[in-house]
Coordinates of C-alpha atoms and ligand atoms in Angstrom, one line a residue:
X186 CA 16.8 35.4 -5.0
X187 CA 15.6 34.0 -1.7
X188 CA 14.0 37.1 0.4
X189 CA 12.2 36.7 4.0
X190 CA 9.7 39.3 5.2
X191 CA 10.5 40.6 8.3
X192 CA 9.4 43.1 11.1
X193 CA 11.9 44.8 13.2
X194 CA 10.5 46.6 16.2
X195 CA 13.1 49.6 17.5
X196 CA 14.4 51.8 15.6
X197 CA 17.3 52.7 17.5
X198 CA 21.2 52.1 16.4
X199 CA 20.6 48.6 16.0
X200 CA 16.5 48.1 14.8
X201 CA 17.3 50.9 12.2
X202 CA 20.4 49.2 11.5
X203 CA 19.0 46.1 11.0
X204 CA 16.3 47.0 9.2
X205 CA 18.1 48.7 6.4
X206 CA 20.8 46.3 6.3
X207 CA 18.7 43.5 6.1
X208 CA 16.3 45.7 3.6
X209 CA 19.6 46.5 1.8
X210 CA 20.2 42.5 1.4
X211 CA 17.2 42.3 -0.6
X212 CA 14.7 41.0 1.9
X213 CA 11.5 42.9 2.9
X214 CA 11.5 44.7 5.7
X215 CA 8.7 47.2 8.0
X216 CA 10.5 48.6 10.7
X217 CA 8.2 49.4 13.9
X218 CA 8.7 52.2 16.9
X219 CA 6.9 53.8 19.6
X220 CA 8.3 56.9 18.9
X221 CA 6.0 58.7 16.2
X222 CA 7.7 61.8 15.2
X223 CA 11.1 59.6 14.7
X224 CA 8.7 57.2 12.6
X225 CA 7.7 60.3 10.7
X226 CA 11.3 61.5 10.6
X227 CA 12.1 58.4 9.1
X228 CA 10.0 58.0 6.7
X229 CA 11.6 61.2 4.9
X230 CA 14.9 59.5 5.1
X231 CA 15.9 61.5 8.6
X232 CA 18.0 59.1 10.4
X233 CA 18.5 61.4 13.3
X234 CA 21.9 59.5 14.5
X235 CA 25.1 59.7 13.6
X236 CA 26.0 56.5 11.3
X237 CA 28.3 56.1 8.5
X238 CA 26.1 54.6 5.4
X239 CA 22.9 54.3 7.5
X240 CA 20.9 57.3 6.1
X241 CA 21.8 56.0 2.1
X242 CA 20.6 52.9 3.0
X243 CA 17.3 54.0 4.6
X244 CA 16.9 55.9 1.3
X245 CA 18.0 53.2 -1.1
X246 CA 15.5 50.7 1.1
X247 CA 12.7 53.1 1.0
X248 CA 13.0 54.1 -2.8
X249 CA 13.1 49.9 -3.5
X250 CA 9.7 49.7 -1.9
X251 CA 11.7 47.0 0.4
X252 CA 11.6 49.1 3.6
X253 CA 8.8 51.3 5.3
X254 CA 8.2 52.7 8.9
X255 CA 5.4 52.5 10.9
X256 CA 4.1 53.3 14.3
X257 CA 3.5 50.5 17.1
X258 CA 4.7 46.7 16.6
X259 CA 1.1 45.1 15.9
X260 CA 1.0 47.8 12.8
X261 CA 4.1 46.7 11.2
X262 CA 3.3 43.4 11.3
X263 CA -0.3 44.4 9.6
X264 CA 1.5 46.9 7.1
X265 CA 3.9 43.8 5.9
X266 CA 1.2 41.5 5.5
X267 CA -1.0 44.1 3.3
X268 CA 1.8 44.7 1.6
X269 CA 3.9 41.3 0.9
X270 CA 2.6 38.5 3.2
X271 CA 2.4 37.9 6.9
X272 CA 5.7 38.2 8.5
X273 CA 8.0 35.2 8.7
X274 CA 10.8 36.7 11.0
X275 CA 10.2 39.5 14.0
X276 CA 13.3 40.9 15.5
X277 CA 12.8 42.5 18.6
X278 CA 15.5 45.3 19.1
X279 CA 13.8 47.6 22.1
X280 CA 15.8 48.6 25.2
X281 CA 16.6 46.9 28.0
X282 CA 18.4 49.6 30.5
X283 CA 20.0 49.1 33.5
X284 CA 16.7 48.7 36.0
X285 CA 16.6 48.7 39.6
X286 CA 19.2 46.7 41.2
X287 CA 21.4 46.4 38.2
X288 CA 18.9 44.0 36.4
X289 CA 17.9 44.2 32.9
X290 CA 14.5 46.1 32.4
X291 CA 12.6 43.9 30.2
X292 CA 9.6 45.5 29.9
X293 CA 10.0 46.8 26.4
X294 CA 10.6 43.6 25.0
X295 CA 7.7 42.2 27.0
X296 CA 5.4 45.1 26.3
X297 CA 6.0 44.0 21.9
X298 CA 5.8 40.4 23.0
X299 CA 2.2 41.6 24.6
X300 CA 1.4 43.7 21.7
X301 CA 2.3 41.0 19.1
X302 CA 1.6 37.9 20.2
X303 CA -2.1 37.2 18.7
X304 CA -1.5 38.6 15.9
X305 CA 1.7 36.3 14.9
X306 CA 1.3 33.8 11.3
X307 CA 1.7 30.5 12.1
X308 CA 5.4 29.4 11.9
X309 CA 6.7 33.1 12.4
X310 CA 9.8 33.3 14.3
X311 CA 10.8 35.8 17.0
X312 CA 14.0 36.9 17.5
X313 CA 15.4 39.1 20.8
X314 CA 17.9 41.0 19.2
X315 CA 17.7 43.2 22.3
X316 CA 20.9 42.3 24.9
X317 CA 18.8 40.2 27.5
X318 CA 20.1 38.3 30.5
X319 CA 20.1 34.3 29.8
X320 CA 16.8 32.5 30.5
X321 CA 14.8 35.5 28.8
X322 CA 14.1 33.1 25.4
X323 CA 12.6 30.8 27.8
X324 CA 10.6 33.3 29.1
X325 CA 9.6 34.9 26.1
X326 CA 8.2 31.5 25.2
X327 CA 6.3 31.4 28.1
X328 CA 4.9 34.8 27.2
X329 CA 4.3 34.4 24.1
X330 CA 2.6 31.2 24.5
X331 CA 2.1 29.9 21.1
X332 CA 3.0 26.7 20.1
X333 CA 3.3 27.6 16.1
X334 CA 5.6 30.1 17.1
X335 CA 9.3 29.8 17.8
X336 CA 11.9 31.9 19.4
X337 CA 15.6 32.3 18.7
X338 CA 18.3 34.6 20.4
X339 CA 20.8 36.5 17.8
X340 CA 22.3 38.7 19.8
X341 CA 24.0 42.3 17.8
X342 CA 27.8 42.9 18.4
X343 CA 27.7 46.1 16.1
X344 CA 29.4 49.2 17.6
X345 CA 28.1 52.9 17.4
X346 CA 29.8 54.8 15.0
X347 CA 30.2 51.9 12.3
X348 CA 27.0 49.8 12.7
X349 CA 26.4 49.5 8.7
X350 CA 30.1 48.2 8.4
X351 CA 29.6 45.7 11.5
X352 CA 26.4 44.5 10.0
X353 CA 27.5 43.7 7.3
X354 CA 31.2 42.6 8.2
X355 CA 30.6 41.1 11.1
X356 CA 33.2 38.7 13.1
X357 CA 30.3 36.4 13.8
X358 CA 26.7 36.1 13.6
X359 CA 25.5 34.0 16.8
X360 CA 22.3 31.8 16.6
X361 CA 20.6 30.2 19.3
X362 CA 17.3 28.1 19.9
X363 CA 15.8 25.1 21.1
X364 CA 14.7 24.3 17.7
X365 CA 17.6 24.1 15.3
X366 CA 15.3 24.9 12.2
X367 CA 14.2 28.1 13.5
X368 CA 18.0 29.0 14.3
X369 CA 18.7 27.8 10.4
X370 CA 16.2 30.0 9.4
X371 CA 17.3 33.1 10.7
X372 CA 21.1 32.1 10.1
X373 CA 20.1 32.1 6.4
X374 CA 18.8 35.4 6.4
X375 CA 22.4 36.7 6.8
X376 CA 23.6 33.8 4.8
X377 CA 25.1 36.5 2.4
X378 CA 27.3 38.2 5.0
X379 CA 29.5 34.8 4.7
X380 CA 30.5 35.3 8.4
X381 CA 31.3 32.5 10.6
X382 CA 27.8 31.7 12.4
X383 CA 27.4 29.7 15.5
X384 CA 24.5 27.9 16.1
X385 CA 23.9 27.2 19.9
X386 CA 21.2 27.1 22.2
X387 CA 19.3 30.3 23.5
X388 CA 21.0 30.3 27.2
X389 CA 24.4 30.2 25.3
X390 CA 23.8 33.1 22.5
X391 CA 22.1 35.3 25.8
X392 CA 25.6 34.4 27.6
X393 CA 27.9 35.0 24.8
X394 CA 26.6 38.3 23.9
X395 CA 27.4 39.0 28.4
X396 CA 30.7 37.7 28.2
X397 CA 31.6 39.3 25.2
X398 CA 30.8 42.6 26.5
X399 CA 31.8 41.9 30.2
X400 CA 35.3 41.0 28.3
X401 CA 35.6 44.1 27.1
X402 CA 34.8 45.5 29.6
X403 CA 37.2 44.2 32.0
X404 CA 40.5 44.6 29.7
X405 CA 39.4 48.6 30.3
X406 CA 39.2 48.7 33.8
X407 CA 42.6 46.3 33.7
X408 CA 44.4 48.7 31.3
X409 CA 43.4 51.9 33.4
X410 CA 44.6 49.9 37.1
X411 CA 47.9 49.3 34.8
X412 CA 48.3 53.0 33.9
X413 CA 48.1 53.9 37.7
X414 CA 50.7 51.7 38.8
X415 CA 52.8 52.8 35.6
X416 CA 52.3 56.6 36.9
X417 CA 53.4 55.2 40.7
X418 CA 56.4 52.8 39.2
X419 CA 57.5 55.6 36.7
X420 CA 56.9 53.2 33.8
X421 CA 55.0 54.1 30.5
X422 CA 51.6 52.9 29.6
X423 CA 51.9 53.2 25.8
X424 CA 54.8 50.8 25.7
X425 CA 53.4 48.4 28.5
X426 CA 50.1 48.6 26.2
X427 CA 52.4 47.9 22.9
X428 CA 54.3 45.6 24.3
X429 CA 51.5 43.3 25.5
X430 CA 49.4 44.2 22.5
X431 CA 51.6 42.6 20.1
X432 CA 51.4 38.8 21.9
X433 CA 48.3 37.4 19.6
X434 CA 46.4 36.0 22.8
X435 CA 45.9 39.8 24.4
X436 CA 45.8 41.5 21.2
X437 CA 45.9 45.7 20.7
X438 CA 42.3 46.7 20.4
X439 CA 40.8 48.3 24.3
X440 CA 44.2 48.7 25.5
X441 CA 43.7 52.5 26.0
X442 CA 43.5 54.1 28.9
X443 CA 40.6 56.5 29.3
X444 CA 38.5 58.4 32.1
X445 CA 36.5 55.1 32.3
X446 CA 34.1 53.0 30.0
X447 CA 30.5 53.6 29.7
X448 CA 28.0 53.7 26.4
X449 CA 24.3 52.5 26.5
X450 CA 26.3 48.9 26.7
X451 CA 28.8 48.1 29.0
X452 CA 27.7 49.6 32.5
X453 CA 23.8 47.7 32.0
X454 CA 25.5 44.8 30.6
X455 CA 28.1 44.4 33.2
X456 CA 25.8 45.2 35.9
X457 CA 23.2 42.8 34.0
X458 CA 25.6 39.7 34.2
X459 CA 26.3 40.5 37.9
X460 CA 22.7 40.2 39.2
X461 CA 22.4 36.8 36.7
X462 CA 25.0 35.6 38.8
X463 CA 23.9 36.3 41.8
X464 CA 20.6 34.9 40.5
X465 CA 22.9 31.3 40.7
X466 CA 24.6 31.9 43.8
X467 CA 28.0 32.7 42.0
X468 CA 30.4 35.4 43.4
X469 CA 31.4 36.7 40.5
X470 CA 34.0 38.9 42.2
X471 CA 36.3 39.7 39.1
X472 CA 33.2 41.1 37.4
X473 CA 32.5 43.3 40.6
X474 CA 36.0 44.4 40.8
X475 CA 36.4 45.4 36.9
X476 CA 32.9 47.5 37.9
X477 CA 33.9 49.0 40.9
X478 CA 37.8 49.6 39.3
X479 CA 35.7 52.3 36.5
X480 CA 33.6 53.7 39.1
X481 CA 36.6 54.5 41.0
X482 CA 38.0 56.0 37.5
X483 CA 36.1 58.8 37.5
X484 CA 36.6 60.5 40.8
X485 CA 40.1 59.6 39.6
X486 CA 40.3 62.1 36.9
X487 CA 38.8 64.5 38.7
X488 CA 42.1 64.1 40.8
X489 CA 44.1 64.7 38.5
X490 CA 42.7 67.2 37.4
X491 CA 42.9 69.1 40.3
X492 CA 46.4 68.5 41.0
X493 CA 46.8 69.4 37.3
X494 CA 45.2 72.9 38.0
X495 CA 45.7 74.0 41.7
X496 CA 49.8 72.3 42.4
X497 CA 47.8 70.2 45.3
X498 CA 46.2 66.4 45.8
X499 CA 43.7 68.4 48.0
X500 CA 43.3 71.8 46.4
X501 CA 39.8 73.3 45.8
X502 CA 38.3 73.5 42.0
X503 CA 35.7 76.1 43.1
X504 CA 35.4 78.9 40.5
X505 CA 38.1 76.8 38.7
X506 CA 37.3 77.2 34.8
X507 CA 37.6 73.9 32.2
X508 CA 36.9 73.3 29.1
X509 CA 36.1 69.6 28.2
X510 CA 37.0 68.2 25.0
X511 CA 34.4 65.5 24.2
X512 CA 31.2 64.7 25.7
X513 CA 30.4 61.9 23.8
X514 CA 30.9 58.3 25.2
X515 CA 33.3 57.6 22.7
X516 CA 34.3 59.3 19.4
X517 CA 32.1 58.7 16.5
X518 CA 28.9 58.4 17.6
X519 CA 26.5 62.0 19.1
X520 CA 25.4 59.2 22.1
X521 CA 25.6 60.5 25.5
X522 CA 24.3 57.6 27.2
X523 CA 26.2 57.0 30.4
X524 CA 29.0 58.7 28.9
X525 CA 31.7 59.0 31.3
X526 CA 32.4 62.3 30.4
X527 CA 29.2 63.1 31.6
X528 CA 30.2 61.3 35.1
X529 CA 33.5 63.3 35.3
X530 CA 31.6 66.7 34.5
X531 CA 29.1 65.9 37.3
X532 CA 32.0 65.2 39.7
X533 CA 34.2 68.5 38.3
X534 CA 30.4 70.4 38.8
X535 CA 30.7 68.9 42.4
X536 CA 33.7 70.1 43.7
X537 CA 32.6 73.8 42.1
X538 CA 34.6 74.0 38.7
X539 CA 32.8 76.3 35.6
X540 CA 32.5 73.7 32.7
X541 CA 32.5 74.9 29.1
X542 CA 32.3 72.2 26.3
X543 CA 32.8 71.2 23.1
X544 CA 32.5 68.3 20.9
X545 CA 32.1 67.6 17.4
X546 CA 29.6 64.7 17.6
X547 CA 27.3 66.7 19.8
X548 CA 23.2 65.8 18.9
X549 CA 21.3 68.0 17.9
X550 CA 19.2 67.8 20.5
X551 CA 21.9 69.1 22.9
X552 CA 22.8 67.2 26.3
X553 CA 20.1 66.5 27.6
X554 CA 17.9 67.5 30.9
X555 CA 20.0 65.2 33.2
X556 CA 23.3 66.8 32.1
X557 CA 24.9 68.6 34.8
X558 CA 25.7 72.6 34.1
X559 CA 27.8 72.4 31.1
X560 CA 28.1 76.1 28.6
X561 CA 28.6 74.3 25.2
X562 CA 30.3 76.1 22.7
X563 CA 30.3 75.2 18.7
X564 CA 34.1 75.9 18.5
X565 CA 37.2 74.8 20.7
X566 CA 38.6 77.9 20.0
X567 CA 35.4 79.7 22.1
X568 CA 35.4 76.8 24.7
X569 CA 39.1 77.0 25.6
X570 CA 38.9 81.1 26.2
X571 CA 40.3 82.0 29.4
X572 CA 40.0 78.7 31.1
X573 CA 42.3 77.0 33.8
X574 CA 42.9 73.8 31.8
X575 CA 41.3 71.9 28.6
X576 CA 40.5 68.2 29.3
X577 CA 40.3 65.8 27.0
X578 CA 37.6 63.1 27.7
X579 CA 36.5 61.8 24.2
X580 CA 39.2 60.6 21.8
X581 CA 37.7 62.5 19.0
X582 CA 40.5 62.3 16.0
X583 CA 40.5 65.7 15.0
X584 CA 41.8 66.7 18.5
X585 CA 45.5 65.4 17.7
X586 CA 45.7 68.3 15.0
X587 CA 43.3 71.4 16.6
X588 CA 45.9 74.3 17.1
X589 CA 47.8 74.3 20.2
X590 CA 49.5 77.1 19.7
X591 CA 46.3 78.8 19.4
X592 CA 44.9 77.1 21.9
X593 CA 47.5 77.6 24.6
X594 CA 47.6 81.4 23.6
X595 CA 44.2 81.5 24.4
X596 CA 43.8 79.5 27.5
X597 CA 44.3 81.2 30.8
X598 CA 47.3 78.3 32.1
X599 CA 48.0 76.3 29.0
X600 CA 47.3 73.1 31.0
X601 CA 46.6 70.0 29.2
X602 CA 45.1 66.7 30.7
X603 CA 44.7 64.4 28.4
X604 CA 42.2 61.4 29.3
X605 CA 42.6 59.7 26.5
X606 CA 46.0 60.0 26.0
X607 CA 45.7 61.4 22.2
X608 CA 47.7 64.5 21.9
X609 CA 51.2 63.6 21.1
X610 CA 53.2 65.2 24.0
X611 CA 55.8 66.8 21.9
X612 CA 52.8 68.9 19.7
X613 CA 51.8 69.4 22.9
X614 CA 54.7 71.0 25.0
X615 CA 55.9 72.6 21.8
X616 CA 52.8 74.7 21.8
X617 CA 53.7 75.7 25.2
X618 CA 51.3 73.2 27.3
X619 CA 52.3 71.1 30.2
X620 CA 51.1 67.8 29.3
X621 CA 49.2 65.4 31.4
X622 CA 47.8 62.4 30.5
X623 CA 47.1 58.3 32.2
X624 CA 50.0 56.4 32.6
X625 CA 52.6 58.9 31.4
X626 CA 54.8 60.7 32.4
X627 CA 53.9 64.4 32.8
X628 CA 55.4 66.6 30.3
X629 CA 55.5 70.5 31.2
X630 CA 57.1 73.4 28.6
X631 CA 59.7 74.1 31.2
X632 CA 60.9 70.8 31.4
X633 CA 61.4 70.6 27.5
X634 CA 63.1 73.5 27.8
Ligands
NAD595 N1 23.6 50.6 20.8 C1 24.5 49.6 20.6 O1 25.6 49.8 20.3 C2 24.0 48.2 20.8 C3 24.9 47.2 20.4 C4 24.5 45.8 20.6 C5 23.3 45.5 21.2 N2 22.5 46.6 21.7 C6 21.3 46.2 22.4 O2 20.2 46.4 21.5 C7 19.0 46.9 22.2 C8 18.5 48.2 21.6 O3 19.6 49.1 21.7 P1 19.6 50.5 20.9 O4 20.9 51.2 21.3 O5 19.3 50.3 19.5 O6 18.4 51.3 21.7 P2 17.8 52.7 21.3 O7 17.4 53.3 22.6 O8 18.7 53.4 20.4 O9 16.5 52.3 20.4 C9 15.4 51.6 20.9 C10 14.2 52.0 20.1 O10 13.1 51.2 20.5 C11 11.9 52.0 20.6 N3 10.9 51.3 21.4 C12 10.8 51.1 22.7 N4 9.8 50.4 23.1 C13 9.1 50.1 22.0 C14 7.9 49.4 21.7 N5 7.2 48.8 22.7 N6 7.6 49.2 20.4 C15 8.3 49.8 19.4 N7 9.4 50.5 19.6 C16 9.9 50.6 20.9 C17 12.4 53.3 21.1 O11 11.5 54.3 20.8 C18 13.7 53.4 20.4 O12 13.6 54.1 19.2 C19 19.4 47.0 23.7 O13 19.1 45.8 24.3 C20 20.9 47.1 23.6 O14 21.6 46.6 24.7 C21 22.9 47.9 21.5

């Protein structure tokens, strides 16, 4: 069987990710990171994230001998060499957060390219995983300034929450370089995947992976302007959403309303695309109004909330007690990263509300020194004790079938607002809650009669 060696530097969702996928494929992989107490974790088989499949594939990599973990870039390139040859393919999977401006911060990937670049075989590849604004292949080129050496974008698409099962299912696999043998190369590396692989040039692959999430992005803050009209027009979002869903060129998938998009992707990346265009004197003005349309999202849950809770547009949310379902950007994954639960807490915290929490994907290491107040409880049950209303930010599954009854026996006002439209509104009211949620109409216990 044809196997590569390969480095991956970052071992975050998608470095670990690739690295045991890859590993798991039968090639032969060292995965590198900074971090040396996650390297150490890892090492043992501690994945420290929440991923379906990832940890048993760490373990089946390690116990194959075809996956190991070391500290620092330059070292896993040494450690694969000592061990199986000098490394053909290097993927580059470090950060690249929003940095000032709204630009990509590409000093992780040009910190490895620093670290690695006298020390590359002849003929090794490099490959910027990482999301990076178009032009940065170019530039890494420049950096790296090796002839011998080539460069190809393959930017990741996998989501948090099923990375193993995007890896390794993905809808495409996108491939670009100046020279096509290099892009071949590392197209045949996931040659068993059988996905549908397009081979471009580096500006394109840096754009698609932009547009893609830019997309995305947009039908969000589109769906969530809809849901406010459908609140102001008495219409229903759910059926607008179904209705439109079904036609094959919109499609049902991020047709949800929700209390705004964020993640460790969309809010860099959208910002990211905005300064490239500015970079080329383009107004990209949808792109700044599908921005500007989530940042306005936030302050308008917190709105709703407090007409939820006080009766009044204006009324005050000092002293006023919630308890937020879901902390986590989205369900499935224990990232916080610019969660916009995180943003509507810090606005709630604001205007004086007492925040208790809970959420079943919550890390480990808790939320975090940037979190605003928050008392997180292990239980719903605890969290929704006495409060003025439960809020439901993350659309955790397990929420649709919690026990409202319960709940609304124990709550102070059994006051629903549902952010993510989950709870079925019948459950709901039948358990005695009035029921709020985005594009809905509102649906009280009284009024059910
Ligand atoms: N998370 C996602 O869902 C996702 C999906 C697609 C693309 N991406 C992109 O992939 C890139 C990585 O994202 P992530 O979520 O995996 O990040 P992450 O923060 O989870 O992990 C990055 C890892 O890189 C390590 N690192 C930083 N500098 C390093 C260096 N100089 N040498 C070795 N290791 C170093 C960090 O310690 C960390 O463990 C970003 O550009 C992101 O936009 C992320």
């Amino acid at each position: 069987m044809f196997a590569r060696r390969v480095a991956v530097i970052g071992t975050g969702y998608v470095g670990l990710t690739t690295g045991a996928c890859l590993a798991s494929l039968g090639h032969r992989v060292s995965c590198a990171d900074l971090d040396r107490g996650k390297v150490e974790r890892l090492r043992r088989g501690e994945i420290g994230i929440r991923e379906d499949g990832l940890g048993e594939l760490v373990e089946a990599g390690i116990a194959a001998g075809r996956l190991s973990f070391v500290v620092g870039a330059a070292a896993a390139l040494a450690e694969l060499a000592e061990r199986e040859g000098p490394a053909e393919v290097v993927f580059l999977c470090v950060p690249t957060p929003m940095g000032v401006g709204g630009v990509a911060d590409l000093s992780a990937v040009e910190a490895v390219v620093e670290e690695i670049r006298a020390v590359l075989a002849p003929g090794t590849v490099v490959v910027n995983k990482s999301t990076v604004p178009v032009g940065t292949a170019a530039r890494t080129e420049e950096l790296l300034d090796r002839e011998d050496v080539a460069v190809v974008s393959n930017p990741e698409f996998l989501r948090e929450g099923s990375a193993v099962k995007d890896f390794l299912n993905p809808d495409r696999i996108v491939v670009g370089a100046s020279k096509p043998d290099a892009a071949e190369r590392v197209a045949a590396l996931f040659a068993r995947l059988g996905a549908p692989t397009v081979l471009t040039d580096a500006p394109s692959a840096e754009m698609i992976k932009y547009a893609a999430n830019c997309f995305l992005a947009m039908k969000l803050s589109y769906v969530n302007a809809l849901a406010e009209m459908c609140e102001r027009l008495d219409a229903d979002i759910a059926d607008v959403t179904e209705g439109i869903g079904f036609d094959r060129r919109i499609g049902q998938a991020f047709l949800t309303p929700g209390p705004g998009w964020g993640g460790s992707c969309l809010p860099k990346d959208t910002n990211a695309l905005l300064q490239v265009a500015d970079s080329v004197d383009f107004e990209f003005r949808l792109l700044r109004a599908t921005i500007d349309t989530n940042t306005r999202q936030f302050q308008r849950i917190v709105d709703k909330i407090r007409t939820a809770v006080t009766g009044a547009r204006q009324g005050s949310l000092a002293k006023r007690r919630l308890a937020l379902f879901g902390l986590t950007f989205k369900a499935g994954t224990d990232d916080l990263r610019d969660s916009p639960a995180l943003a509507v807490a810090a606005l709630l915290r604001q205007a004086g509300a007492e925040l208790t929490a809970y959420d079943p994907g919550l890390p480990a290491a808790g939320l975090g020194p940037d979190a605003p107040v928050i008392s997180v409880a292990d239980d719903p049950y605890v969290a929704a004790k006495d409060v003025d209303a439960i809020v439901i930010l993350t659309e955790w599954p397990e929420f649709r079938t919690l026990d409202w009854p319960r709940l609304a026996a124990l709550t102070g006002t059994p006051t629903l607002v549902d952010t993510r439209n989950l709870v079925d509104p019948d459950v709901a009211v039948r358990a005695g809650f009035s029921w709020i949620g985005l594009g809905r109409r509102v649906r009280s216990a009284r009024s059910a009669g």
